[in-house]
Short mmCIF file of C-alpha atoms (C1' of nucleotides) in Angstrom, two decimals:
data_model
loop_
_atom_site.label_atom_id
_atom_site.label_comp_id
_atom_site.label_asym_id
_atom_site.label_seq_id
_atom_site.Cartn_x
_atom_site.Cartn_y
_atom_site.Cartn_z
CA UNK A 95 -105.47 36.43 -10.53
CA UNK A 96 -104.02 34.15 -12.91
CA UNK A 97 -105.97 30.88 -13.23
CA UNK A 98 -102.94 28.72 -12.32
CA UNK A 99 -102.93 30.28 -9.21
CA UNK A 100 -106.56 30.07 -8.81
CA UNK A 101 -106.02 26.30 -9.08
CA UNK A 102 -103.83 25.93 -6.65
CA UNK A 103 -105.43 28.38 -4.25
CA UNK A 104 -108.70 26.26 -4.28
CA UNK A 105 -107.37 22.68 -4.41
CA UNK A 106 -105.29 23.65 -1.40
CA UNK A 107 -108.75 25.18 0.24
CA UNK A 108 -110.80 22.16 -0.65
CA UNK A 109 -108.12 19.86 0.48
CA UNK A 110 -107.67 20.78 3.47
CA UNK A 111 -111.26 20.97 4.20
CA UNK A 112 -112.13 17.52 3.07
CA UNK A 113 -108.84 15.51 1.95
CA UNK A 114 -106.89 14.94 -0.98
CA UNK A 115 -108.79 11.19 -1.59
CA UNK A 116 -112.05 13.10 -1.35
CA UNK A 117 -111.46 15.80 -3.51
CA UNK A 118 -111.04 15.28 -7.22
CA UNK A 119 -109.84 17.02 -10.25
CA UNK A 120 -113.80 17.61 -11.59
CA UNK A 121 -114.49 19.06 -8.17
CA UNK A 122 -111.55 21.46 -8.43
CA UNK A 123 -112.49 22.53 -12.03
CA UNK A 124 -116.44 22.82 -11.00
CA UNK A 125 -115.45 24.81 -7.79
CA UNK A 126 -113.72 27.57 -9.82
CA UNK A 127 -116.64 27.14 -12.50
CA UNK A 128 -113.83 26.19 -15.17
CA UNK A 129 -113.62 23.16 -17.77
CA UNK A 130 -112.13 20.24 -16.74
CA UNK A 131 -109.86 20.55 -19.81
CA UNK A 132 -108.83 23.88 -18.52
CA UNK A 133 -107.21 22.46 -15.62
CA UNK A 134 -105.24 19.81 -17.06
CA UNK A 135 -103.80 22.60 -19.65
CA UNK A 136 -102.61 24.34 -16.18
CA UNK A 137 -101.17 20.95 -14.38
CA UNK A 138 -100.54 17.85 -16.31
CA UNK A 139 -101.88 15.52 -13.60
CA UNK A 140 -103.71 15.92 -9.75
CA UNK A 141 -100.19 15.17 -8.62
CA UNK A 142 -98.50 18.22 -9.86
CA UNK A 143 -101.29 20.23 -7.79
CA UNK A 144 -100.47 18.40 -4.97
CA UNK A 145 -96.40 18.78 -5.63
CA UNK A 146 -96.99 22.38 -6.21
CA UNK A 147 -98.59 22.54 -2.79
CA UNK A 148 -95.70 21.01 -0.91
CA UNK A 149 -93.71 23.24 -2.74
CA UNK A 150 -95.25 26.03 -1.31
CA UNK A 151 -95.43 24.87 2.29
CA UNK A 152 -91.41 23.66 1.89
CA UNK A 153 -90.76 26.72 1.43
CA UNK A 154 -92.97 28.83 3.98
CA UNK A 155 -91.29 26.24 6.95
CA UNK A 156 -88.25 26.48 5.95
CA UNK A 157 -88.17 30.19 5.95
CA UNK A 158 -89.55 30.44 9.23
CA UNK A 159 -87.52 27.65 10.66
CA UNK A 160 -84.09 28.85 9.24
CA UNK A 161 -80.87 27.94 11.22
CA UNK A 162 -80.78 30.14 14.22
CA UNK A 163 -77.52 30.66 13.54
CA UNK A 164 -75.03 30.90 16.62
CA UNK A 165 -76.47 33.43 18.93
CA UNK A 166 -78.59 32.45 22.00
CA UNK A 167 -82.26 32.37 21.76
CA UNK A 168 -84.76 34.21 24.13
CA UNK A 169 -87.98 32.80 25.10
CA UNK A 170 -90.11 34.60 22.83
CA UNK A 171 -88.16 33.01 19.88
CA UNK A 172 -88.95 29.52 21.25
CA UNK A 173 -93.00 30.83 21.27
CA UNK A 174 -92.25 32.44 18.10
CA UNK A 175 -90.88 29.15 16.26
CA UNK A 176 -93.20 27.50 17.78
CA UNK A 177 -96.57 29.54 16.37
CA UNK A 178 -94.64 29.56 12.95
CA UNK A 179 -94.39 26.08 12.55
CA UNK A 180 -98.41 25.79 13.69
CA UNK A 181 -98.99 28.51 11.39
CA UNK A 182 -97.64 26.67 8.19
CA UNK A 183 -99.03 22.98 9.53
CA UNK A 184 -102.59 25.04 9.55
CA UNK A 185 -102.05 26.67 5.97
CA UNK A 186 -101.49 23.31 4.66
CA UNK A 187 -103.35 20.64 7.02
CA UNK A 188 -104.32 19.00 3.98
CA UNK A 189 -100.56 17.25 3.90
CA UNK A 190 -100.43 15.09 6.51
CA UNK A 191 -103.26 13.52 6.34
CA UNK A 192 -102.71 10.03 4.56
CA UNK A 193 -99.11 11.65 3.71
CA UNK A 194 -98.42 7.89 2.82
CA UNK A 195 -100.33 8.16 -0.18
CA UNK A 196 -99.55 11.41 -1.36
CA UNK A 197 -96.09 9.77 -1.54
CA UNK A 198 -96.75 6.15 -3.31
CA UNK A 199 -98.16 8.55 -6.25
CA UNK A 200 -95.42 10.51 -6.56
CA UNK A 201 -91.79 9.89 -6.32
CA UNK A 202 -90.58 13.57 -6.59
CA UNK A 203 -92.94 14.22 -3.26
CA UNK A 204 -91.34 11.42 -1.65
CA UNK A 205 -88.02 12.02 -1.95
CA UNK A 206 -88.45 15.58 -1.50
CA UNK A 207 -90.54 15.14 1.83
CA UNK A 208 -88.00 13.28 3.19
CA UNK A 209 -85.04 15.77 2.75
CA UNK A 210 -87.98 18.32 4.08
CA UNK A 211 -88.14 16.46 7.27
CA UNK A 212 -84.38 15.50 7.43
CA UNK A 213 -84.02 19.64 7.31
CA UNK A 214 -87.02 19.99 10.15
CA UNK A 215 -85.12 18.37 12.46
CA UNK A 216 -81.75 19.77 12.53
CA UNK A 217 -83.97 23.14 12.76
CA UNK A 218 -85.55 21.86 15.76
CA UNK A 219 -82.15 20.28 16.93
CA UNK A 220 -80.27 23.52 16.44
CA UNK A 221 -82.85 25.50 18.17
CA UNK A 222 -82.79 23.67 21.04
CA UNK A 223 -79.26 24.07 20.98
CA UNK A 224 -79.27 27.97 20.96
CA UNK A 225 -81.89 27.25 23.70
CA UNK A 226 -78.90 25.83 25.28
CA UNK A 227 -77.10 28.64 25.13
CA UNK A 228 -79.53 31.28 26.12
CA UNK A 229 -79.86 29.26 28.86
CA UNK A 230 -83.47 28.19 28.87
CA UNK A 231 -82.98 24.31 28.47
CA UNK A 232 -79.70 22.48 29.94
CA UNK A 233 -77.35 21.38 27.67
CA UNK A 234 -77.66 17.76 26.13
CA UNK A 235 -75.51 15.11 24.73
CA UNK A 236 -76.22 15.04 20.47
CA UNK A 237 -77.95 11.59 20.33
CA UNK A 238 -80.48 12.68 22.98
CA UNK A 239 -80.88 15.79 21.98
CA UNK A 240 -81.54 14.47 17.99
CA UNK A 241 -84.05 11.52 19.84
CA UNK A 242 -85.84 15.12 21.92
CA UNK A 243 -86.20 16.67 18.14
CA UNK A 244 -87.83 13.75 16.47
CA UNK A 245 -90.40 13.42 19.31
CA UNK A 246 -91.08 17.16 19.07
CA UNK A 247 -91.49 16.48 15.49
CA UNK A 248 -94.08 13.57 16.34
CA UNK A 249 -95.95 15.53 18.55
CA UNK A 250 -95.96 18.39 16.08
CA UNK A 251 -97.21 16.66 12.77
CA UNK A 252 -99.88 14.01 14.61
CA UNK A 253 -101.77 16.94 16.96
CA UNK A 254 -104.25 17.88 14.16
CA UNK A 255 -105.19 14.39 13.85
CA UNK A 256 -105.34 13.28 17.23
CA UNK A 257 -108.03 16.78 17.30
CA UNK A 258 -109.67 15.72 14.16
CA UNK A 259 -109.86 11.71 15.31
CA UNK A 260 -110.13 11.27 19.12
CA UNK A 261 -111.74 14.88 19.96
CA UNK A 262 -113.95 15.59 17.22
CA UNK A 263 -117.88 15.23 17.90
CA UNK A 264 -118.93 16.87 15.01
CA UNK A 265 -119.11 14.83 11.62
CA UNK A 266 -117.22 15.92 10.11
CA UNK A 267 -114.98 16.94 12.21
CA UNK A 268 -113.46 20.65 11.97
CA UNK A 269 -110.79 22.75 13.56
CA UNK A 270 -110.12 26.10 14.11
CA UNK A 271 -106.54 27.64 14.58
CA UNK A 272 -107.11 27.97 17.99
CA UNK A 273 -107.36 24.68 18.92
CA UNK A 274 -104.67 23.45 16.62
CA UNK A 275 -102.40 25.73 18.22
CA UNK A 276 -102.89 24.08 21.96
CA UNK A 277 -100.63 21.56 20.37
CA UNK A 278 -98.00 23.90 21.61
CA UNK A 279 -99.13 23.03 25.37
CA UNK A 280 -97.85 19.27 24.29
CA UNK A 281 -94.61 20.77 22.73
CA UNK A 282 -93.97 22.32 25.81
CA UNK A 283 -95.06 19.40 28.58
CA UNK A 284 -91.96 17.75 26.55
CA UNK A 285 -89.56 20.24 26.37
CA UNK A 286 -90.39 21.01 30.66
CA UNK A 287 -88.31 18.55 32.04
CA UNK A 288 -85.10 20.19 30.16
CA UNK A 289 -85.66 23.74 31.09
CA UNK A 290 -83.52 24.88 33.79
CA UNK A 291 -84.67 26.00 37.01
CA UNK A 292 -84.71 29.36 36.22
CA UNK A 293 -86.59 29.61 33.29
CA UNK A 294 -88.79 26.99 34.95
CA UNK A 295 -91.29 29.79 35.91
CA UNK A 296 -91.52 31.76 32.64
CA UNK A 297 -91.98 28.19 30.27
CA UNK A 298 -94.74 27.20 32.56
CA UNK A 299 -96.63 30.32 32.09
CA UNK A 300 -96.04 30.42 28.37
CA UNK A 301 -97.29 26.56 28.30
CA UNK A 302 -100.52 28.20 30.11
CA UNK A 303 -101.21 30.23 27.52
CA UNK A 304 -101.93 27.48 25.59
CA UNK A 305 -103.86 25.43 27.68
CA UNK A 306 -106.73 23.34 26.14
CA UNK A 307 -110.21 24.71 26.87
CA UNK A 308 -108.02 28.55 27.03
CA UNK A 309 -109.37 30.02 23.96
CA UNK A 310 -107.10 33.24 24.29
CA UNK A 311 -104.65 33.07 22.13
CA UNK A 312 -102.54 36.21 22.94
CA UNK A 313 -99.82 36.87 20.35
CA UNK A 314 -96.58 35.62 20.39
CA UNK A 315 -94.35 37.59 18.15
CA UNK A 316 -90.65 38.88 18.18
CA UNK A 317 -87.67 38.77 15.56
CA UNK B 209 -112.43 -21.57 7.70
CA UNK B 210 -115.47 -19.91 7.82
CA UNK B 211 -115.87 -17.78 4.18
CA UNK B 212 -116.27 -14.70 6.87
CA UNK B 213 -113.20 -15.13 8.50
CA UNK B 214 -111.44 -15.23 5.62
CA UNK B 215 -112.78 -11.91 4.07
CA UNK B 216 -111.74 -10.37 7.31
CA UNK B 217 -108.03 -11.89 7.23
CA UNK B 218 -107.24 -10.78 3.72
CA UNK B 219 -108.36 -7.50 4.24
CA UNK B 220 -106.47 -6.80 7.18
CA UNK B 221 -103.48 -8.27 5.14
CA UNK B 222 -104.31 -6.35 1.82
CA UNK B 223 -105.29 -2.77 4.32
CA UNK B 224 -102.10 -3.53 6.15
CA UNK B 225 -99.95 -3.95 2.69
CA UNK B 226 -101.67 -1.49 0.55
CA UNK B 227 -103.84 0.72 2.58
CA UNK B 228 -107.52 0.74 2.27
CA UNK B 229 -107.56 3.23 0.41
CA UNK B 230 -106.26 1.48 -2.84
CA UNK B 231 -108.21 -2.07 -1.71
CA UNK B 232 -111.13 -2.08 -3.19
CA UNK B 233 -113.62 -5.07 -2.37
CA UNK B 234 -113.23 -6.19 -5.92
CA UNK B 235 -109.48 -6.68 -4.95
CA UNK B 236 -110.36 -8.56 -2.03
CA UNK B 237 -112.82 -10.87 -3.31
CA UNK B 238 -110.20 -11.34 -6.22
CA UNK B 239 -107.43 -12.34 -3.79
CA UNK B 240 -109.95 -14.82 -1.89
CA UNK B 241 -111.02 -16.39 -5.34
CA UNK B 242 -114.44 -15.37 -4.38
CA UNK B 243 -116.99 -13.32 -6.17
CA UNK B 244 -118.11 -10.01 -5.22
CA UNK B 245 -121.75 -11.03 -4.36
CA UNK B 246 -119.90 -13.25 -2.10
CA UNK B 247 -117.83 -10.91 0.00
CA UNK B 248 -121.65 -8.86 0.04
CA UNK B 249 -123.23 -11.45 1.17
CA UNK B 250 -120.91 -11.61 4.28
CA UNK B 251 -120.93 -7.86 4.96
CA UNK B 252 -122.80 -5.46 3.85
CA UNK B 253 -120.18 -3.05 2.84
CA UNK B 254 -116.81 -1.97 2.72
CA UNK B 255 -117.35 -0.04 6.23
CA UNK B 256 -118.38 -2.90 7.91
CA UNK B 257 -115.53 -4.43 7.51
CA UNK B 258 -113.30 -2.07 8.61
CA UNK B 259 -115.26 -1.61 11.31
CA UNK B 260 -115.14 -5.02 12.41
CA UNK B 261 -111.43 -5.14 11.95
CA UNK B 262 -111.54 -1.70 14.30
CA UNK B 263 -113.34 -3.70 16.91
CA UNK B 264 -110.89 -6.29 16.74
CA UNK B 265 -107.75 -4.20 17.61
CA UNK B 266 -110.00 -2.26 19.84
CA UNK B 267 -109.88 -5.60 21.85
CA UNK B 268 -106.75 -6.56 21.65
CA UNK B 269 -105.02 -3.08 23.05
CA UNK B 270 -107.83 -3.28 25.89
CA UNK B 271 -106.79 -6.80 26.76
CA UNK B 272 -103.41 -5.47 26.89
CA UNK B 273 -103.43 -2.46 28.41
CA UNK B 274 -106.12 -3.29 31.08
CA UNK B 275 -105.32 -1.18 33.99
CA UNK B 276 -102.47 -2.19 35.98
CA UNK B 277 -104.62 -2.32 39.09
CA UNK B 278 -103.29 -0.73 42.09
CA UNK B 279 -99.85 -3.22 42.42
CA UNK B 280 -96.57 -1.52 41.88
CA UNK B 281 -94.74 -2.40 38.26
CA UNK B 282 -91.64 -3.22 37.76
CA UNK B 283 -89.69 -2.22 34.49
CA UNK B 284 -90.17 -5.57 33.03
CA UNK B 285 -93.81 -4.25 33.51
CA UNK B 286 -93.00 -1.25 31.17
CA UNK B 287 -91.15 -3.16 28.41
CA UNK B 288 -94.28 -5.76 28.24
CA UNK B 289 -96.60 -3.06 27.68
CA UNK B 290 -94.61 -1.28 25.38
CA UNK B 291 -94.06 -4.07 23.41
CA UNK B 292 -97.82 -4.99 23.51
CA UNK B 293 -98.67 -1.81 22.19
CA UNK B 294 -96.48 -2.07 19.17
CA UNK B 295 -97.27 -5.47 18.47
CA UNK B 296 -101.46 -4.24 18.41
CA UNK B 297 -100.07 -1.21 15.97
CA UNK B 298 -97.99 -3.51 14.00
CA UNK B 299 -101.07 -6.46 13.22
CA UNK B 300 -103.49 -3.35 12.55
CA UNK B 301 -101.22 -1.05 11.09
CA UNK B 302 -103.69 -0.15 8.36
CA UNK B 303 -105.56 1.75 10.96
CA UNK B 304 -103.50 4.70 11.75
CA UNK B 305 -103.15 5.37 8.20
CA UNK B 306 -105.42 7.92 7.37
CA UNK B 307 -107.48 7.31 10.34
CA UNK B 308 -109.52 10.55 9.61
CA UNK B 309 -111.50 9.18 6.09
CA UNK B 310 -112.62 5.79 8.14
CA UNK B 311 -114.13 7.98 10.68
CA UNK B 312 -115.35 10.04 8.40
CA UNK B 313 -117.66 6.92 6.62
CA UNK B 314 -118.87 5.35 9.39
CA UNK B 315 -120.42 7.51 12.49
CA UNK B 316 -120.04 4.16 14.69
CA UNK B 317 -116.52 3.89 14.19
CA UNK B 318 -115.91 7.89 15.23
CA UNK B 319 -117.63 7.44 18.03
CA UNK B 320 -115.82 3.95 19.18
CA UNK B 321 -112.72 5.48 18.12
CA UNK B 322 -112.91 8.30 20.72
CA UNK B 323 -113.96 5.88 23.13
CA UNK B 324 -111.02 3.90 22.87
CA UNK B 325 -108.56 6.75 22.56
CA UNK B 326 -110.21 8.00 25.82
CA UNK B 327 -109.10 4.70 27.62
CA UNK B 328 -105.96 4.18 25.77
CA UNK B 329 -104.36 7.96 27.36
CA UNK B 330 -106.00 6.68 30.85
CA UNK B 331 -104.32 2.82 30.59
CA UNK B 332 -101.47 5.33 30.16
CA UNK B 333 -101.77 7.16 32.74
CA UNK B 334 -102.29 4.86 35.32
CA UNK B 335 -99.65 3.09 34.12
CA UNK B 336 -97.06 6.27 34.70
CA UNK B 337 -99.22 5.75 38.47
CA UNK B 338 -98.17 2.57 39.08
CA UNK B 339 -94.41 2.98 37.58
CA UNK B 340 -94.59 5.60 40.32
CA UNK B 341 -95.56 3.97 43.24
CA UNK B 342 -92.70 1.16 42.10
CA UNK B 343 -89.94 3.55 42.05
CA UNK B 344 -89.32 3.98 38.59
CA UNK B 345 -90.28 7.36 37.55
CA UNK B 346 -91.12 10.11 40.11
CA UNK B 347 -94.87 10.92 41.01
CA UNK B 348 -96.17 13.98 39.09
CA UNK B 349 -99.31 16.00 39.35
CA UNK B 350 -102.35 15.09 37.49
CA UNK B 351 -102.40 17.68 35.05
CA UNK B 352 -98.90 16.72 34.05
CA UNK B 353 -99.63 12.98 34.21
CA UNK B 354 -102.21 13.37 31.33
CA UNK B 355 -100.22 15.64 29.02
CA UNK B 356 -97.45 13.53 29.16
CA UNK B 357 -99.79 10.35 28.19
CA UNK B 358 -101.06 12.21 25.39
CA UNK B 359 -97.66 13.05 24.32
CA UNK B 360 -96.59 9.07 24.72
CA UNK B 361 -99.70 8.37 22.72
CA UNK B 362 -99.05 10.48 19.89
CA UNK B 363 -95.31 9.54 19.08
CA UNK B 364 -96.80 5.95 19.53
CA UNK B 365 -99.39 6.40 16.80
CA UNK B 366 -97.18 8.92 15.05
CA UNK B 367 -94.20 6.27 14.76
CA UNK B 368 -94.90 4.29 11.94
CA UNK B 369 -96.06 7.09 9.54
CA UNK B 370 -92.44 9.32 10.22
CA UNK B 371 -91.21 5.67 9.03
CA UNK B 372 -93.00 5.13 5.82
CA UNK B 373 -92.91 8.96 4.96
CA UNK B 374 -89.27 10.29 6.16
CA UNK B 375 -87.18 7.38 6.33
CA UNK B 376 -88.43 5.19 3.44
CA UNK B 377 -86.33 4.84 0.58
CA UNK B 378 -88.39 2.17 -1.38
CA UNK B 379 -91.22 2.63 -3.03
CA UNK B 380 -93.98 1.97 -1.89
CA UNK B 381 -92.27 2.21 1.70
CA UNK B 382 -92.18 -1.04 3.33
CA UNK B 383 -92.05 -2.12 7.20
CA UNK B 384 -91.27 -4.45 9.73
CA UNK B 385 -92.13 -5.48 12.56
CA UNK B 386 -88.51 -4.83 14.50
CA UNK B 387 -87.83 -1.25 12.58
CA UNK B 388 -91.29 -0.40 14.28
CA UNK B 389 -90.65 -1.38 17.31
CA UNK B 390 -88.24 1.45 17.39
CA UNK B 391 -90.30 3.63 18.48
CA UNK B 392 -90.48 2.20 21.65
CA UNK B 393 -86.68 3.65 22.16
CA UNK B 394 -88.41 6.97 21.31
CA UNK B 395 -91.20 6.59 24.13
CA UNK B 396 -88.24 5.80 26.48
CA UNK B 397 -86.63 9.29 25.25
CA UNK B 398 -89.62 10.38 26.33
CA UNK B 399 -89.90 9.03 29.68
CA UNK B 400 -86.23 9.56 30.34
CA UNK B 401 -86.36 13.24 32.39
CA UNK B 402 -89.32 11.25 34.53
CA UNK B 403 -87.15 8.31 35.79
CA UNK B 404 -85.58 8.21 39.39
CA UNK B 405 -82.12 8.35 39.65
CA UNK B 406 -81.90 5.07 41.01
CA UNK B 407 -83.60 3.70 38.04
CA UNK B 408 -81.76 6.04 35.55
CA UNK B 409 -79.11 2.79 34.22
CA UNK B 410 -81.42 0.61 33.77
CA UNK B 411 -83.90 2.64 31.51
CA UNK B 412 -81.30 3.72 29.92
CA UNK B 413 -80.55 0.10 29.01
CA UNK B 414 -83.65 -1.35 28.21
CA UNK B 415 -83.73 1.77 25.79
CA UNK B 416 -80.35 0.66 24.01
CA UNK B 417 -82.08 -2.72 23.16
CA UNK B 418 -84.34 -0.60 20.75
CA UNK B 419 -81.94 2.18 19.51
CA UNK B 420 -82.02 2.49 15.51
CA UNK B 421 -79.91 0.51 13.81
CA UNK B 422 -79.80 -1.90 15.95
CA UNK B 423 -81.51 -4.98 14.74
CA UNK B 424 -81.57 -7.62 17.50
CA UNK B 425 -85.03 -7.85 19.29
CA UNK B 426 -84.57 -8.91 22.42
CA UNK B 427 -87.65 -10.88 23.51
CA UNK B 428 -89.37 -8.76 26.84
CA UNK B 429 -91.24 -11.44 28.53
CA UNK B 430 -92.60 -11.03 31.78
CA UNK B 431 -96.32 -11.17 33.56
"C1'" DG C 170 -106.14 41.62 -42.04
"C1'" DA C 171 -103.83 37.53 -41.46
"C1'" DC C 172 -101.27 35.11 -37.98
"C1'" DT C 173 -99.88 33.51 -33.64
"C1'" DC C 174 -100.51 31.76 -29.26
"C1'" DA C 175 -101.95 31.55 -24.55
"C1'" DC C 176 -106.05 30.09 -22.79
"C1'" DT C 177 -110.69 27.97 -22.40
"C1'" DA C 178 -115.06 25.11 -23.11
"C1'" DG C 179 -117.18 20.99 -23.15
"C1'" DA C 180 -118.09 16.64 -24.75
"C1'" DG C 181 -116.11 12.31 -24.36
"C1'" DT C 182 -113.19 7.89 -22.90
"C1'" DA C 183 -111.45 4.09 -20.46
"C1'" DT C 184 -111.42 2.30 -16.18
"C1'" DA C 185 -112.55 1.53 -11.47
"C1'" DT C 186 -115.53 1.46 -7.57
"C1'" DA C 187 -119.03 0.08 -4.40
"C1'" DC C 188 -122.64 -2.57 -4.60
"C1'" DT C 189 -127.03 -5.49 -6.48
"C1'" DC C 190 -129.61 -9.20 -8.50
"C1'" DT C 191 -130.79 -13.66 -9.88
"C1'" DA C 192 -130.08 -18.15 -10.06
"C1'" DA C 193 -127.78 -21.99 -8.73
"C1'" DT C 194 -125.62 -25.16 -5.39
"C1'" DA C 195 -124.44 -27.12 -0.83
"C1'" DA C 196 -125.68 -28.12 3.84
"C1'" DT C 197 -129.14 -29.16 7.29
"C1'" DG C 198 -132.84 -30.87 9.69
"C1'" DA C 199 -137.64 -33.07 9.95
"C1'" DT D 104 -137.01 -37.58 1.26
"C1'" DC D 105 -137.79 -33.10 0.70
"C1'" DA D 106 -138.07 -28.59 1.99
"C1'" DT D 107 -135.64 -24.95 3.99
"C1'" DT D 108 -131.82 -22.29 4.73
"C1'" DA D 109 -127.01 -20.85 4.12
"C1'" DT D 110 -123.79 -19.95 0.86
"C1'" DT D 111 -121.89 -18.98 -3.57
"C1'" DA D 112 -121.10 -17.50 -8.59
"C1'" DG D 113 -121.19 -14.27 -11.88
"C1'" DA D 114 -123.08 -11.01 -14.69
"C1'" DG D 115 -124.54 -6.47 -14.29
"C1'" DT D 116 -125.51 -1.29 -12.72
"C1'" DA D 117 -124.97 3.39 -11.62
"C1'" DT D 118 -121.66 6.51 -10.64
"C1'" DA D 119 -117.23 8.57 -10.21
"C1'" DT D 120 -112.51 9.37 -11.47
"C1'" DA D 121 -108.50 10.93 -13.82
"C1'" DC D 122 -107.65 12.47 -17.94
"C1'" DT D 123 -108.01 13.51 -23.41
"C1'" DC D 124 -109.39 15.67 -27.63
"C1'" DT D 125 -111.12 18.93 -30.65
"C1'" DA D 126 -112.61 23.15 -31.56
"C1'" DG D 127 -112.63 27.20 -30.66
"C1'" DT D 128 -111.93 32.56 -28.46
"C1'" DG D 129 -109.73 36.77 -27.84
"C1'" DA D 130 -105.75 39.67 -27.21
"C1'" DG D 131 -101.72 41.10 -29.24
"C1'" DT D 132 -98.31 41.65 -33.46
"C1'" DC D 133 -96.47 42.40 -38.02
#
DNA sequence: GACTCACTAGAGTATATACTCTAATAATGA
DNA sequence: TCATTATTAGAGTATATACTCTAGTGAGTC
């Protein structure tokens, strides 16, 4: 493996075990038992690492949160969005954690992050659209359903530090995937209220699977 | 005022502006035209005064989210305490901004932070109790009573970082008070599927007063 | 065999950070 | 009055951080 890649590979292990702030350049370099020097002939500055990084998880969301397109969704799609979207917030936990800062050092990551979330949710707004039309949620006006995306997108990106803040008894505190992914049991008490009667049944037991303290977590996959 | 006092009122200002992260005491005791051995002499490190300033907020959202008793509420009820709760986030905003690396330095702050996140999700929910028993929304099991608090109190907490991260266009982002309190038009999204039909118009009003874009602030005074 | 060039080591720099120490001054109370 | 205590200044320390600079090394090429 090249030693570019090895960078990035351990900066984005080490940051999301202890942080970004905590984790500097020297600790990087001695992790990988090369020079100092040697990393800053790879990347010119910590911030390209960390741009690199949100490269990489841009790209792995977007992928698996492509348009829908036009045909109805099932409601293993809707479980299979949903572990996707876990899946790359777990890769990369690292990111939103003190995202604010991340973005005062680094224009580029700003304005790219916000396009990135701008893109989110019209994902999540077109899915639940298709949801719509499979007939799993009842069909909303576009300002409500836009308001129901940006709270699932709330939910979404401030579960692992809700875990890692209120819940945590260890110091410090870690997380497994597991228990990041009973953030899906919130995603679904929201969406619950829109799902139509019939489908009532089916949501509930997927939102079961989930349940906190339920450390089963069966696999969810289609498409 | 007391040289204390005034260590812990410029820090809150500087956290709040800057974050803590980039405040260091040096820039604090600089701002107070004070000397370092000063500020050290007051507290005995950075942590402590965080901590205090945790304590502080703690306070204030107990004082204002003290349980609702047993009485019925009234939606002038709900606005208040909405609007208490984003006026606590607002004068402490410093907090929620990476929460994670202030519990990591200081064990007593971890521990009073789960504390108070434990009574914060129950204020909720006995607040959704109440707002029951006065008509408003419609009674819901226990289970689903919690989840939904916990979802209320993460797009509260969540709110102002989607603001300074998506939406910002300056750099660094700033804030105020009124943009902030949009979130509270998001909590209502949230509450909307919960609400009696009876009481369906007039949430749906009070939510208008805080729809983006909008920038008149109503005052919600009751109690 | 000379030359190039991607890559690496490792010492070093300027600056910042959290925090300490000593000595001086101001307030207080007997 | 005078001693004690609270408060302050300001220089200083040890350590860390992001980053630079120079001097290579080794694999390939003509």
């Amino acid at each position: 493996m090249k030693t570019r890649d090895r960078i990035l590979q351990t900066s984005l292990q080490l940051f999301n075990q202890s942080g970004e702030r905590a984790i500097s350049t020297n600790h990087i370099a001695a992790e990988l038992a090369i020079s100092p020097g040697n990393l800053y002939y790879h990347f010119r500055n910590k911030a390209d690492i960390v741009y690199e990084l949100f490269l990489a998880y841009q790209q792995q969301v977007d992928y698996y949160l492509a348009a829908p397109g036009s045909q109805p969704l099932v409601l293993a799609d809707l479980a299979w969005y949903l572990e996707a979207v876990f899946d790359g917030l777990w890769q990369y936990r690292f990111f939103h954690r003190d995202l604010e800062s991340l973005l005062d050092a680094d224009p580029r990551l700003r304005a790219g992050y916000g396009d990135f979330t701008g893109r989110c949710l019209s994902a999540i707004n077109g899915i639940f659209n298709q949801l719509a039309s499979g007939g799993i949620i009842t069909p909303r006006s576009e300002p409500l359903r836009s308001a129901m995306a940006l709270n699932v997108w709330l939910v979404i990106t401030n579960w692992m530090a809700y875990l890692k803040t209120a819940h945590a008894t260890e110091e410090p505190a870690v997380l497994s995937l597991a228990e990041l992914k009973q953030g899906i049991y919130q995603v679904l008490t929201l969406e619950l209220p829109h799902v139509t009667p019939e489908y009532r049944e089916p949501v509930l037991a997927l939102r079961e699977t989930y349940r906190p303290g339920t450390f089963c977590q069966a696999a969810h996959q289609s498409k």
